[in-house]
């Protein structure tokens, strides 16, 4: 099974990064659907995930809230990530850290999976949690540049 994060793993969100005058991160701006629609896909991510999805179920695990489900599905389909079988998203108002939220989802996935699990994510903080669950971690987006060399083997 292949589990893939979205923001900064397959979607380049650099144009949505903005700080408030007090220096805090502007989550309202970052989560603007019209801006999400404009995220370019990260180079090689689509090609590699398409090849992997021919042999393994593809699951997306995003820290985005449920209120962004429609725009997320639209973005995935528009950008060629249409072979996924499940999209996990955070409940609206869920204030847990990414680590705690994703850890809970890992538990659910592991209960029902009968094959090895690989996670592609930009958050290095998840690597230790993946080891705890026996999940192989790929650091994105850097991994795409390396894996593209081996795409014929995938």
Tab-separated table of C-alpha atoms in Angstrom:
chain	number	residue	atom	x	y	z
A	1	UNK	CA	0.000	0.000	0.000
A	2	UNK	CA	1.155	3.508	-0.820
A	3	UNK	CA	0.105	6.354	1.502
A	4	UNK	CA	0.724	9.852	0.212
A	5	UNK	CA	0.464	13.236	1.864
A	6	UNK	CA	-0.685	16.075	-0.418
A	7	UNK	CA	0.625	19.524	0.603
A	8	UNK	CA	4.338	19.888	-0.165
A	9	UNK	CA	4.531	16.204	-1.090
A	10	UNK	CA	2.688	16.210	-4.428
A	11	UNK	CA	1.267	19.765	-4.397
A	12	UNK	CA	3.609	22.750	-4.373
A	13	UNK	CA	2.066	25.169	-1.857
A	14	UNK	CA	4.777	27.834	-1.860
A	15	UNK	CA	2.431	30.457	-3.326
A	16	UNK	CA	0.028	29.937	-0.366
A	17	UNK	CA	2.583	30.551	2.390
A	18	UNK	CA	1.805	33.815	4.158
A	19	UNK	CA	2.408	35.281	7.606
A	20	UNK	CA	0.090	37.524	9.584
A	21	UNK	CA	1.411	40.898	10.815
A	22	UNK	CA	2.138	39.301	14.216
A	23	UNK	CA	4.342	36.667	12.531
A	24	UNK	CA	1.927	33.753	12.952
A	25	UNK	CA	1.073	31.559	9.999
A	26	UNK	CA	-2.044	32.628	8.059
A	27	UNK	CA	-4.021	29.361	7.884
A	28	UNK	CA	-7.104	31.058	6.402
A	29	UNK	CA	-5.065	32.242	3.430
A	30	UNK	CA	-3.300	28.878	3.093
A	31	UNK	CA	-6.640	27.032	3.033
A	32	UNK	CA	-8.295	29.280	0.422
A	33	UNK	CA	-9.878	26.902	-2.126
A	34	UNK	CA	-9.133	29.222	-5.070
A	35	UNK	CA	-5.436	29.145	-4.161
A	36	UNK	CA	-5.399	25.380	-3.584
A	37	UNK	CA	-6.730	24.898	-7.117
A	38	UNK	CA	-3.639	26.714	-8.430
A	39	UNK	CA	-1.080	24.471	-6.687
A	40	UNK	CA	1.233	22.999	-9.311
A	41	UNK	CA	2.045	19.301	-8.932
A	42	UNK	CA	5.562	18.577	-7.742
A	43	UNK	CA	7.827	17.326	-10.516
A	44	UNK	CA	7.837	13.548	-11.072
A	45	UNK	CA	5.340	12.805	-8.291
A	46	UNK	CA	2.514	12.048	-10.722
A	47	UNK	CA	4.570	9.723	-12.921
A	48	UNK	CA	5.957	7.738	-10.001
A	49	UNK	CA	2.647	7.407	-8.175
A	50	UNK	CA	0.887	6.345	-11.357
A	51	UNK	CA	3.403	3.539	-11.849
A	52	UNK	CA	3.174	2.464	-8.206
A	53	UNK	CA	-0.637	2.539	-8.290
A	54	UNK	CA	-0.641	-0.107	-11.017
A	55	UNK	CA	0.506	-2.650	-8.414
A	56	UNK	CA	-0.405	-1.138	-5.041
A	57	UNK	CA	-3.473	0.605	-3.575
A	58	UNK	CA	-2.925	4.359	-3.393
A	59	UNK	CA	-4.269	6.185	-0.321
A	60	UNK	CA	-4.043	9.908	0.347
A	61	UNK	CA	-3.630	11.087	3.940
A	62	UNK	CA	-3.931	14.840	4.289
A	63	UNK	CA	-3.928	17.132	7.305
A	64	UNK	CA	-6.387	19.319	5.414
A	65	UNK	CA	-9.797	19.641	7.041
A	66	UNK	CA	-12.913	17.955	5.646
A	67	UNK	CA	-14.256	21.322	4.483
A	68	UNK	CA	-11.566	21.163	1.775
A	69	UNK	CA	-12.545	17.693	0.507
A	70	UNK	CA	-14.239	18.888	-2.712
A	71	UNK	CA	-11.388	21.165	-3.786
A	72	UNK	CA	-8.876	18.442	-2.856
A	73	UNK	CA	-10.631	15.807	-4.977
A	74	UNK	CA	-10.934	18.286	-7.828
A	75	UNK	CA	-7.192	19.069	-7.602
A	76	UNK	CA	-6.213	15.377	-7.471
A	77	UNK	CA	-8.274	14.521	-10.545
A	78	UNK	CA	-7.246	17.621	-12.509
A	79	UNK	CA	-3.562	16.920	-11.906
A	80	UNK	CA	-3.582	13.243	-12.834
A	81	UNK	CA	-3.768	11.674	-9.351
A	82	UNK	CA	-7.031	9.890	-10.038
A	83	UNK	CA	-6.158	6.259	-9.209
A	84	UNK	CA	-6.497	6.571	-5.430
A	85	UNK	CA	-8.790	4.336	-3.393
A	86	UNK	CA	-9.174	6.385	-0.191
A	87	UNK	CA	-8.720	9.963	0.975
A	88	UNK	CA	-8.299	10.540	4.708
A	89	UNK	CA	-8.826	14.117	5.866
A	90	UNK	CA	-8.896	15.741	9.286
A	91	UNK	CA	-12.311	16.510	10.797
A	92	UNK	CA	-13.260	20.185	10.739
A	93	UNK	CA	-11.981	21.808	13.916
A	94	UNK	CA	-9.493	19.010	14.697
A	95	UNK	CA	-6.602	20.843	16.374
A	96	UNK	CA	-4.314	17.843	16.972
A	97	UNK	CA	-0.781	18.009	15.663
A	98	UNK	CA	-0.050	16.348	12.317
A	99	UNK	CA	1.852	13.669	14.177
A	100	UNK	CA	-1.066	12.714	16.445
A	101	UNK	CA	-3.649	12.920	13.656
A	102	UNK	CA	-1.617	10.808	11.235
A	103	UNK	CA	-0.612	8.334	13.924
A	104	UNK	CA	-4.299	7.606	14.559
A	105	UNK	CA	-4.859	7.024	10.845
A	106	UNK	CA	-1.810	4.729	10.657
A	107	UNK	CA	-3.401	2.560	13.352
A	108	UNK	CA	-6.626	2.270	11.325
A	109	UNK	CA	-4.809	1.468	8.094
A	110	UNK	CA	-2.550	-1.149	9.663
A	111	UNK	CA	-5.570	-2.972	11.128
A	112	UNK	CA	-6.932	-3.576	7.621
A	113	UNK	CA	-3.810	-3.844	5.479
A	114	UNK	CA	-2.395	-7.150	4.361
A	115	UNK	CA	0.658	-5.781	2.609
A	116	UNK	CA	3.647	-3.587	3.323
A	117	UNK	CA	2.952	0.102	3.728
A	118	UNK	CA	4.993	3.000	2.349
A	119	UNK	CA	4.465	6.645	3.276
A	120	UNK	CA	5.470	9.589	1.088
A	121	UNK	CA	5.412	12.771	3.182
A	122	UNK	CA	7.327	16.031	3.551
A	123	UNK	CA	7.329	15.953	7.356
A	124	UNK	CA	10.466	14.301	8.709
A	125	UNK	CA	8.862	14.217	12.160
A	126	UNK	CA	6.782	11.264	10.908
A	127	UNK	CA	9.775	9.049	10.190
A	128	UNK	CA	10.102	7.729	13.763
A	129	UNK	CA	6.352	7.148	13.960
A	130	UNK	CA	6.527	5.182	10.721
A	131	UNK	CA	9.290	2.987	12.144
A	132	UNK	CA	7.103	2.319	15.181
A	133	UNK	CA	4.338	1.038	12.886
A	134	UNK	CA	6.615	-0.784	10.425
A	135	UNK	CA	5.884	1.725	7.673
A	136	UNK	CA	8.648	2.594	5.201
A	137	UNK	CA	9.102	6.393	5.010
A	138	UNK	CA	10.039	8.359	1.860
A	139	UNK	CA	10.920	12.036	2.398
A	140	UNK	CA	9.176	14.143	-0.203
A	141	UNK	CA	9.624	16.042	-2.379
A	142	UNK	CA	13.284	15.005	-2.557
A	143	UNK	CA	12.422	11.342	-3.115
A	144	UNK	CA	10.735	12.059	-6.476
A	145	UNK	CA	14.020	13.202	-8.048
A	146	UNK	CA	15.711	10.003	-6.880
A	147	UNK	CA	12.888	7.576	-7.712
A	148	UNK	CA	12.393	8.895	-11.242
A	149	UNK	CA	15.762	7.303	-12.106
A	150	UNK	CA	14.203	3.908	-11.361
A	151	UNK	CA	10.744	4.423	-12.848
A	152	UNK	CA	11.263	1.666	-15.422
A	153	UNK	CA	11.730	-0.778	-12.535
A	154	UNK	CA	8.557	0.260	-10.722
